[in-house]
Amino acid sequence: MTSIPQSNYTDSAENVSEEQKKSKISFLKNSLSTSTQIWKSKLSWRITLAVFLTILAVQAAILNITLKEFEYNELNTLRSIGRAALVSSIDPKIQDLLQSPISETSANRVLSTTIVNGFVVYSSQFDLIKTHGEPVILRASSFDDFTKTYRSNDGASYEVVFRNTELSRPYIIAARLDSAKVQGAVFNYVKQTILIMLLMSALVTTVLMIALGRWLLEPILFMRSNLLAASKNPEEPDLKDSPFNSNDEIGSAIEIAQMLILQNADNLKRIKSTAEDKIHKLAYYDTLTGLPNRTLFLQTLGDYMRANGEEKTDRYAIVALDLDHFKDINDSMGHNVGDAILRGVGKRLRAAMPESATVSRTGEDEFAITVKLSSSINSARDVADRVIDVIRGEPFKVFNEGFQVRASVGVATFPDDGVDPDLVLKNADIALNRAKEEGRDSVKEYSEEFDKAVQVRFQMLRDLRDALEHDQLNLYYQPQLNLQTGEIIGAEALLRWWKPDNSKEGGTFISPAEFIPVAEQSGLIVPIGEWVLEKACRDAVSWNKEHGFDFRMAVNVSGTQFTQSDLVAHVEKTIKMTGINARKLELEVTESVFMDDINQTIQILKNIHALGVELAIDDFGTGYSSLSYLRQFPIDRLKIDQSFIRNALNNSDDAAIARTIVGLGHSLNLKVIAEGVETKDHEDFLVKEGCDEVQGFRYSRPVPADDFVAFVKGYNGKLDSFDS
Ligand code: C2E
Ligand code: MG
Ligand code: MG
């Protein structure tokens, strides 16, 4: 906009005169170029040619008229000269009317010295009296002939009749006059006239061209150059001020065009700036809460850090928080409630922080805050405590219902815990994950040890990937027994990782409790789970063939396998591939699988069940199974979590839970198996409570396949054989 001269549209007299000067100079420059351009202008040529031809046509018409008059006058003059010559040669003394009044001598003189080349003398009664010189074609025989003339084809002679009144004598003379000069005069007249005509046309045309150039072409070219400038750069058109008078049509057209161009530029800029605002909003702000998003948060953090300079005198708190079990609220109450809570959390956080703080929504239920530490907020921990306070405070009201929300908070400080935005936020996130792992609803401050723990996890993940590729994973088996009959009714396949190292044992066992969560978080559990299922099925099939074992094989399946793979297809494929009897396969799932999309989970379980495969809920009693849903799950078995069995004898609550699970299972027509059975007392308790099946160290620890086969073969089928 700045490059567009505005003076035309302002009232300032100084401006106007200054601008006028400028525009005059530019006009002069323009006119130089237009004067050359005018000869190239097709429009000018067409108009000029039309005008030129019109002038020519008009002049030709005029010439046509004036030429006749000119010739007529010339001939008349010739006639007068001829008459004078004849009259002066008439001899007044000759009175004989039958004789020519011009003597032979006079006649010869007239013929040789004047324009009269020949003549015929008639009496006033039209009687031929005498012929002199060249023959005369025109005859005088009546009064009508007086007005007649004759012109030879070559125009060299002109014949007229002089009546007696003209000659002042009673004679009539028909004379042949030399009209060659008239011919020449007419020719000269035409030549001159045409020359004048051409000069006039040229003059008019030139004047017209100049006028056209000045009043039509220049303004049009001026307008064209401005339109071109506008089309090249519509937002900032390089417009020149119009030097043309806006009183005439073209001048006002130019003014209107200029105005439209400027309006268009304004509109474009407005549209662009609103679009840019919108894009900026979309790119940098969260639409739900209106808070800055992760990108803007990191940018702002970067700005603070740069502004802080090398000395790093200012310190900033970086606080990351994640709402606990937000997914449950979303799933059970719907997204409207979830969204309202997120908006509420955003508002509370914003209100709890000083104006200078940046509060942002960095993920679905994740928020981050950065604030400069000062005397009023002197530690990152202070910020975190405020956060926890405002979240825990009043329940969030949505549709008149109160929702108590909790959050896990991770805290890091700049520059202590990192000097670049990504790193400090990552460290705050690491602290946040720690808070979540350690039971949620708490604050954790970042410590370098967390980092080490993360490093260890990453290393474990790499090693685990290696282990899967290099066959370092193995399955151990633990028997499951019928509590009434004592017979072996199943085996649970438990994953073992023997990790070779430089120790004298040659390696260490890594507990599944340690590496399964890492495998789940990374998704590596999917290929591992597939390997486990296939291996367990193959072992079951080979035991059946070689040793006639006909019991169930129980395989643990993680929630991640439900969400990140097509579990049904894989189970079906493995059954076909290994040839296991589907009814002899059981999948153990924990209640955590029901925390994801419950309807989808039920569908997957139904599809697996439809293959004939049995389903057990592992670690039952520790999770969030809703009793109303339990009915809909196509399950066959509840597996009481070992913690209840372990404590059943000395904790009445745990005993009651174990008892309840047995009752609940039976009322739903499910088998109930207890795991973690270590002692005879545990067994007795379970027998008393009517539990159906048992698994635990009392009978066998999980052992390698060969040992397991040996165990089964050596077992006499009686539970009391374990009493010793
Ligand atoms: P889980 O499925 O509940 O397995 C039972 C765990 O209890 C096993 O631990 C087993 O060794 C242990 N256990 C059995 N009887 C007793 C007992 O009498 N006393 C005590 N104290 N413990 C007993 P393990 O093998 O360390 O496995 C831990 C967990 O790792 C399993 O719990 C299961 O959730 C997971 N896991 C093991 N293998 C796999 C697998 O192949 N896939 C998946 N997704 N998870 C697996
Ligand atoms: Mg299990
Ligand atoms: Mg278990």
Coordinates of C-alpha atoms in Angstrom, one line a residue, residues 57-444:
A57 CA -13.7 11.7 -50.7
V58 CA -15.2 15.1 -49.6
Q59 CA -12.5 17.0 -51.4
A60 CA -12.8 14.8 -54.5
A61 CA -16.6 15.6 -54.6
I62 CA -15.8 19.3 -54.2
L63 CA -13.2 19.1 -57.0
N64 CA -15.6 17.4 -59.2
I65 CA -18.0 20.4 -58.9
T66 CA -15.4 23.2 -59.0
L67 CA -13.5 21.7 -61.9
K68 CA -16.6 21.9 -64.2
E69 CA -17.1 25.5 -63.2
F70 CA -13.4 26.3 -63.8
E71 CA -13.5 24.7 -67.2
Y72 CA -16.7 26.5 -68.0
N73 CA -15.2 29.9 -67.0
E74 CA -12.1 29.2 -69.0
L75 CA -14.1 28.3 -72.1
N76 CA -16.2 31.4 -71.7
T77 CA -13.1 33.5 -71.5
L78 CA -11.9 31.7 -74.6
R79 CA -15.2 32.5 -76.3
S80 CA -14.9 36.2 -75.3
I81 CA -11.4 36.3 -76.7
G82 CA -12.5 34.6 -79.9
R83 CA -15.5 37.0 -80.2
A84 CA -13.3 40.1 -79.7
A85 CA -10.8 38.8 -82.3
L86 CA -13.6 38.3 -84.9
V87 CA -15.4 41.6 -84.0
S88 CA -12.2 43.5 -84.4
S89 CA -11.5 42.0 -87.8
I90 CA -15.0 42.8 -89.1
D91 CA -14.8 45.5 -91.8
P92 CA -17.6 48.0 -91.1
K93 CA -17.3 49.2 -94.6
I94 CA -18.6 46.0 -96.1
Q95 CA -22.3 46.6 -96.4
D96 CA -23.2 43.8 -98.7
L97 CA -25.1 41.4 -96.6
L98 CA -24.5 38.5 -98.9
Q99 CA -20.7 39.0 -98.6
S100 CA -18.5 38.1 -95.6
P101 CA -17.9 41.2 -93.4
I102 CA -14.3 39.9 -92.8
S103 CA -12.0 40.3 -95.7
E104 CA -9.8 37.5 -96.8
T105 CA -6.7 39.3 -95.4
S106 CA -8.3 40.1 -92.1
A107 CA -9.5 36.5 -91.9
N108 CA -6.0 35.2 -92.5
R109 CA -4.6 37.5 -89.8
V110 CA -7.2 36.4 -87.3
L111 CA -6.6 32.8 -88.1
S112 CA -2.8 33.1 -87.8
T113 CA -2.6 35.3 -84.8
T114 CA -5.5 34.6 -82.6
I115 CA -7.0 31.5 -81.0
V116 CA -9.5 31.4 -83.9
N117 CA -8.6 28.4 -86.1
G118 CA -11.5 28.6 -88.5
F119 CA -14.9 30.2 -88.8
V120 CA -18.0 30.1 -90.9
V121 CA -20.0 33.3 -91.6
Y122 CA -23.8 33.0 -91.9
S123 CA -26.3 35.6 -92.8
S124 CA -28.8 36.5 -90.1
Q125 CA -31.1 34.2 -92.1
F126 CA -28.7 31.2 -91.5
D127 CA -27.4 31.3 -95.1
L128 CA -23.8 30.2 -95.4
I129 CA -21.8 33.1 -96.7
K130 CA -18.2 32.1 -96.3
T131 CA -15.8 29.6 -94.7
H132 CA -12.4 30.5 -93.4
G133 CA -9.5 28.3 -92.0
E134 CA -10.2 24.9 -90.4
P135 CA -13.5 23.3 -91.0
V136 CA -16.1 24.0 -88.3
I137 CA -18.3 21.0 -87.3
L138 CA -20.9 23.0 -85.5
R139 CA -23.7 24.2 -87.8
A140 CA -25.8 27.3 -87.3
S141 CA -29.2 26.6 -88.9
S142 CA -31.7 27.8 -86.3
F143 CA -31.8 30.0 -83.2
D144 CA -31.5 26.9 -81.1
D145 CA -28.0 26.4 -82.3
F146 CA -26.8 29.6 -80.6
T147 CA -26.5 27.9 -77.3
K148 CA -24.7 24.8 -78.7
T149 CA -21.0 24.2 -78.4
Y150 CA -18.8 21.5 -79.6
R151 CA -15.6 20.2 -78.0
S152 CA -13.2 17.9 -80.0
N153 CA -12.4 14.6 -78.3
D154 CA -8.8 15.6 -77.6
G155 CA -10.0 18.9 -76.1
A156 CA -7.8 20.9 -78.4
S157 CA -10.6 22.8 -80.1
Y158 CA -13.8 24.4 -79.0
E159 CA -16.6 25.5 -81.3
V160 CA -19.2 28.2 -80.5
V161 CA -21.8 30.2 -82.4
F162 CA -21.7 34.0 -82.1
R163 CA -25.1 35.5 -82.7
N164 CA -25.7 38.8 -84.6
T165 CA -26.3 40.7 -81.4
E166 CA -22.9 39.8 -80.1
L167 CA -21.2 40.8 -83.3
S168 CA -23.3 44.1 -83.6
R169 CA -23.7 43.1 -87.2
P170 CA -26.4 41.2 -89.0
Y171 CA -24.2 38.1 -89.3
I172 CA -23.9 34.8 -87.4
I173 CA -20.5 33.2 -87.1
A174 CA -19.7 29.7 -86.1
A175 CA -16.0 29.6 -85.0
R176 CA -13.5 26.9 -84.1
L177 CA -11.3 28.1 -81.3
D178 CA -8.0 26.7 -80.1
S179 CA -8.8 25.3 -76.6
A180 CA -5.5 23.6 -76.0
K181 CA -4.6 26.2 -73.3
V182 CA -7.9 25.5 -71.6
Q183 CA -6.9 21.9 -71.5
G184 CA -3.6 22.8 -69.9
A185 CA -5.3 25.2 -67.4
V186 CA -7.8 22.5 -66.4
F187 CA -4.9 20.1 -65.9
N188 CA -3.0 22.5 -63.8
Y189 CA -6.1 23.3 -61.8
V190 CA -6.7 19.6 -61.0
K191 CA -3.0 19.2 -60.2
Q192 CA -3.0 22.1 -57.8
T193 CA -6.2 21.2 -56.2
I194 CA -5.1 17.6 -55.6
L195 CA -1.9 18.9 -54.1
I196 CA -3.7 21.2 -51.8
M197 CA -6.1 18.4 -50.9
L198 CA -3.2 16.1 -50.0
L199 CA -1.5 18.8 -48.0
M200 CA -4.7 19.5 -46.2
S201 CA -5.4 15.8 -45.5
A202 CA -1.8 15.4 -44.3
L203 CA -2.2 18.4 -42.1
V204 CA -5.6 17.3 -40.7
T205 CA -4.3 13.7 -40.2
T206 CA -1.2 14.9 -38.4
V207 CA -3.2 17.2 -36.2
L208 CA -5.7 14.4 -35.6
M209 CA -2.9 11.9 -34.8
I210 CA -1.5 14.3 -32.3
A211 CA -4.9 15.0 -30.8
L212 CA -5.7 11.3 -30.7
G213 CA -2.4 10.6 -29.1
R214 CA -2.8 13.3 -26.5
W215 CA -6.5 12.9 -25.6
L216 CA -7.1 9.2 -26.4
L217 CA -4.0 7.1 -26.8
E218 CA -2.0 8.5 -23.9
P219 CA -4.8 8.1 -21.4
I220 CA -5.5 4.6 -22.7
L221 CA -1.8 3.6 -22.5
F222 CA -1.6 5.2 -19.1
M223 CA -4.6 3.2 -18.0
R224 CA -3.2 0.1 -19.6
S225 CA 0.2 0.4 -17.8
N226 CA -1.6 0.8 -14.4
L227 CA -3.9 -2.1 -15.1
L228 CA -0.8 -4.2 -16.0
A229 CA 0.9 -3.1 -12.8
A230 CA -2.2 -4.1 -10.9
S231 CA -2.4 -7.5 -12.6
K232 CA 1.3 -8.1 -11.8
N233 CA 1.0 -7.2 -8.2
P234 CA -2.6 -6.8 -7.3
E235 CA -1.9 -6.2 -3.6
E236 CA 0.7 -3.5 -4.0
P237 CA 0.1 -2.2 -7.5
D238 CA 2.7 0.4 -8.6
L239 CA 0.2 3.0 -9.6
K240 CA 1.1 6.3 -11.2
D241 CA -1.0 9.4 -10.5
S242 CA -3.2 10.3 -13.4
P243 CA -2.2 13.6 -15.1
F244 CA -5.4 13.6 -17.1
N245 CA -8.3 15.8 -16.4
S246 CA -11.0 13.8 -14.7
N247 CA -13.6 16.1 -16.2
D248 CA -13.6 14.3 -19.5
E249 CA -14.9 10.8 -20.1
I250 CA -11.5 9.1 -20.4
G251 CA -10.0 11.0 -17.4
S252 CA -12.9 10.0 -15.3
A253 CA -12.7 6.4 -16.5
I254 CA -9.1 6.4 -15.5
E255 CA -10.0 7.7 -12.1
I256 CA -12.6 5.0 -11.6
A257 CA -10.2 2.3 -12.8
Q258 CA -7.5 3.6 -10.3
M259 CA -10.1 3.6 -7.5
L260 CA -11.1 0.1 -8.4
I261 CA -7.5 -1.1 -8.4
L262 CA -6.9 0.5 -5.0
Q263 CA -10.1 -1.0 -3.7
N264 CA -9.2 -4.4 -5.0
A265 CA -5.7 -4.1 -3.4
D266 CA -7.4 -3.2 -0.1
N267 CA -9.8 -6.1 -0.3
L268 CA -7.1 -8.5 -1.3
K269 CA -5.0 -7.4 1.6
R270 CA -7.9 -7.6 4.0
I271 CA -8.8 -11.1 2.8
K272 CA -5.2 -12.2 3.0
S273 CA -4.7 -10.9 6.4
T274 CA -7.8 -12.5 7.7
A275 CA -6.8 -15.8 6.0
E276 CA -3.4 -15.4 7.6
D277 CA -4.9 -14.8 11.0
K278 CA -7.0 -17.9 10.5
I279 CA -4.1 -20.0 9.4
H280 CA -2.0 -18.7 12.3
K281 CA -4.8 -19.5 14.7
L282 CA -5.2 -23.0 13.3
A283 CA -1.5 -23.6 13.2
Y284 CA -0.7 -22.2 16.6
Y285 CA -3.8 -22.5 18.7
D286 CA -5.9 -25.3 20.0
T287 CA -9.5 -24.8 18.8
L288 CA -11.1 -26.4 21.8
T289 CA -9.6 -24.4 24.6
G290 CA -8.3 -21.4 22.6
L291 CA -4.9 -22.0 24.3
P292 CA -1.6 -22.0 22.4
N293 CA -0.8 -25.4 21.0
R294 CA 2.4 -27.4 21.4
T295 CA 4.1 -25.7 18.5
L296 CA 3.5 -22.2 19.8
F297 CA 4.4 -23.3 23.3
L298 CA 7.8 -24.6 22.1
Q299 CA 8.3 -21.4 20.1
T300 CA 7.5 -19.2 23.0
L301 CA 9.8 -21.2 25.2
G302 CA 12.5 -20.7 22.6
D303 CA 11.8 -17.0 22.5
Y304 CA 12.2 -16.8 26.3
M305 CA 15.4 -18.7 26.1
R306 CA 16.9 -16.6 23.4
A307 CA 15.9 -13.4 25.2
N308 CA 17.6 -14.7 28.3
G309 CA 21.0 -14.5 26.5
E310 CA 24.2 -16.3 27.4
E311 CA 24.1 -15.5 31.1
K312 CA 20.9 -17.4 31.6
T313 CA 20.0 -15.3 34.6
D314 CA 16.3 -16.0 34.4
R315 CA 14.8 -19.3 35.4
Y316 CA 11.6 -20.7 34.0
A317 CA 9.3 -23.4 35.3
I318 CA 8.1 -25.9 32.7
V319 CA 5.2 -27.9 33.9
A320 CA 3.5 -30.7 32.0
L321 CA 0.3 -32.3 33.1
D322 CA -1.9 -35.1 32.0
L323 CA -5.4 -35.7 33.3
D324 CA -5.8 -39.1 35.0
H325 CA -8.1 -41.6 33.4
F326 CA -9.5 -38.9 31.1
K327 CA -10.2 -41.6 28.5
D328 CA -12.6 -43.2 30.9
I329 CA -14.6 -40.0 31.2
N330 CA -14.6 -39.6 27.4
D331 CA -15.6 -43.2 26.8
S332 CA -18.3 -43.4 29.4
M333 CA -19.7 -39.9 29.4
G334 CA -19.2 -39.0 25.7
H335 CA -17.0 -36.5 24.0
N336 CA -19.2 -33.5 24.9
V337 CA -18.4 -34.0 28.6
G338 CA -14.8 -34.7 27.8
D339 CA -14.5 -31.5 25.8
A340 CA -16.3 -29.4 28.4
I341 CA -13.9 -30.7 31.1
L342 CA -10.9 -29.9 28.9
R343 CA -12.2 -26.4 28.4
G344 CA -12.7 -26.0 32.1
V345 CA -9.2 -27.3 32.9
G346 CA -7.8 -24.8 30.4
K347 CA -9.7 -21.9 32.0
R348 CA -8.7 -22.8 35.5
L349 CA -5.0 -23.2 34.6
R350 CA -5.0 -19.9 32.7
A351 CA -6.7 -18.1 35.6
A352 CA -4.3 -19.6 38.2
M353 CA -1.2 -18.5 36.4
P354 CA 0.2 -14.9 36.1
E355 CA -0.5 -13.0 32.9
S356 CA 3.1 -13.6 31.7
A357 CA 2.8 -17.4 31.9
T358 CA 2.2 -19.4 28.8
V359 CA -0.5 -22.0 29.3
S360 CA -1.0 -24.4 26.4
R361 CA -2.8 -27.5 25.5
T362 CA -0.1 -29.8 24.1
G363 CA -2.1 -33.0 23.5
E364 CA -5.5 -34.6 24.0
D365 CA -5.6 -34.4 27.7
E366 CA -2.2 -32.8 28.1
F367 CA -1.4 -29.3 29.1
A368 CA 1.9 -27.5 29.6
I369 CA 2.8 -24.3 31.4
T370 CA 5.9 -22.1 31.4
V371 CA 6.4 -19.2 33.7
K372 CA 9.3 -17.1 34.7
L373 CA 10.4 -17.8 38.3
S374 CA 10.3 -14.8 40.5
S375 CA 9.9 -13.8 44.2
S376 CA 6.2 -14.7 44.1
I377 CA 6.7 -18.0 42.3
N378 CA 10.2 -19.1 43.2
S379 CA 10.2 -22.7 42.2
A380 CA 8.8 -24.9 39.5
R381 CA 7.3 -27.0 42.3
D382 CA 5.2 -24.0 43.4
V383 CA 3.7 -23.9 39.9
A384 CA 2.9 -27.6 40.0
D385 CA 1.3 -27.3 43.4
R386 CA -1.0 -24.5 42.1
V387 CA -1.9 -26.7 39.1
I388 CA -2.8 -29.6 41.3
D389 CA -4.8 -27.3 43.6
V390 CA -6.9 -25.8 40.9
I391 CA -7.6 -29.2 39.3
R392 CA -8.4 -31.0 42.5
G393 CA -10.5 -28.0 43.8
E394 CA -14.1 -27.9 42.9
P395 CA -15.4 -30.7 40.7
F396 CA -15.9 -29.6 37.1
K397 CA -19.6 -28.9 36.5
V398 CA -20.9 -30.3 33.2
F399 CA -24.6 -30.6 32.5
N400 CA -25.2 -30.0 36.2
E401 CA -23.1 -33.0 37.1
G402 CA -19.9 -32.7 39.0
F403 CA -16.8 -34.4 37.7
Q404 CA -13.8 -34.8 40.0
V405 CA -10.7 -34.7 37.9
R406 CA -7.2 -35.6 38.9
A407 CA -3.9 -34.9 37.1
S408 CA -0.4 -36.2 37.0
V409 CA 2.2 -33.4 36.8
G410 CA 5.8 -33.4 35.7
V411 CA 8.1 -30.5 36.4
A412 CA 11.3 -29.3 34.9
T413 CA 13.3 -26.1 35.2
F414 CA 15.1 -24.0 32.6
P415 CA 18.1 -23.8 32.5
D416 CA 18.8 -26.5 35.2
D417 CA 17.1 -29.3 33.3
G418 CA 17.9 -28.4 29.8
V419 CA 18.6 -25.3 27.7
D420 CA 16.6 -26.0 24.6
P421 CA 12.8 -26.0 24.5
D422 CA 12.3 -29.5 23.2
L423 CA 14.6 -31.0 25.8
V424 CA 13.1 -29.2 28.9
L425 CA 9.6 -30.1 27.8
K426 CA 10.7 -33.6 27.1
N427 CA 12.2 -33.8 30.6
A428 CA 9.0 -32.4 32.1
D429 CA 7.2 -35.2 30.2
I430 CA 9.6 -37.8 31.5
A431 CA 8.8 -36.5 35.1
L432 CA 5.1 -36.7 34.2
N433 CA 5.4 -40.3 33.1
R434 CA 7.1 -41.1 36.3
A435 CA 4.2 -39.5 38.2
K436 CA 1.8 -41.6 36.2
E437 CA 3.7 -44.8 36.8
E438 CA 3.9 -44.1 40.5
G439 CA 0.1 -44.1 40.9
R440 CA -1.0 -40.8 39.2
D441 CA -2.6 -37.8 41.0
S442 CA 0.9 -36.5 42.0
V443 CA 3.7 -34.2 41.1
K444 CA 7.2 -35.4 40.1

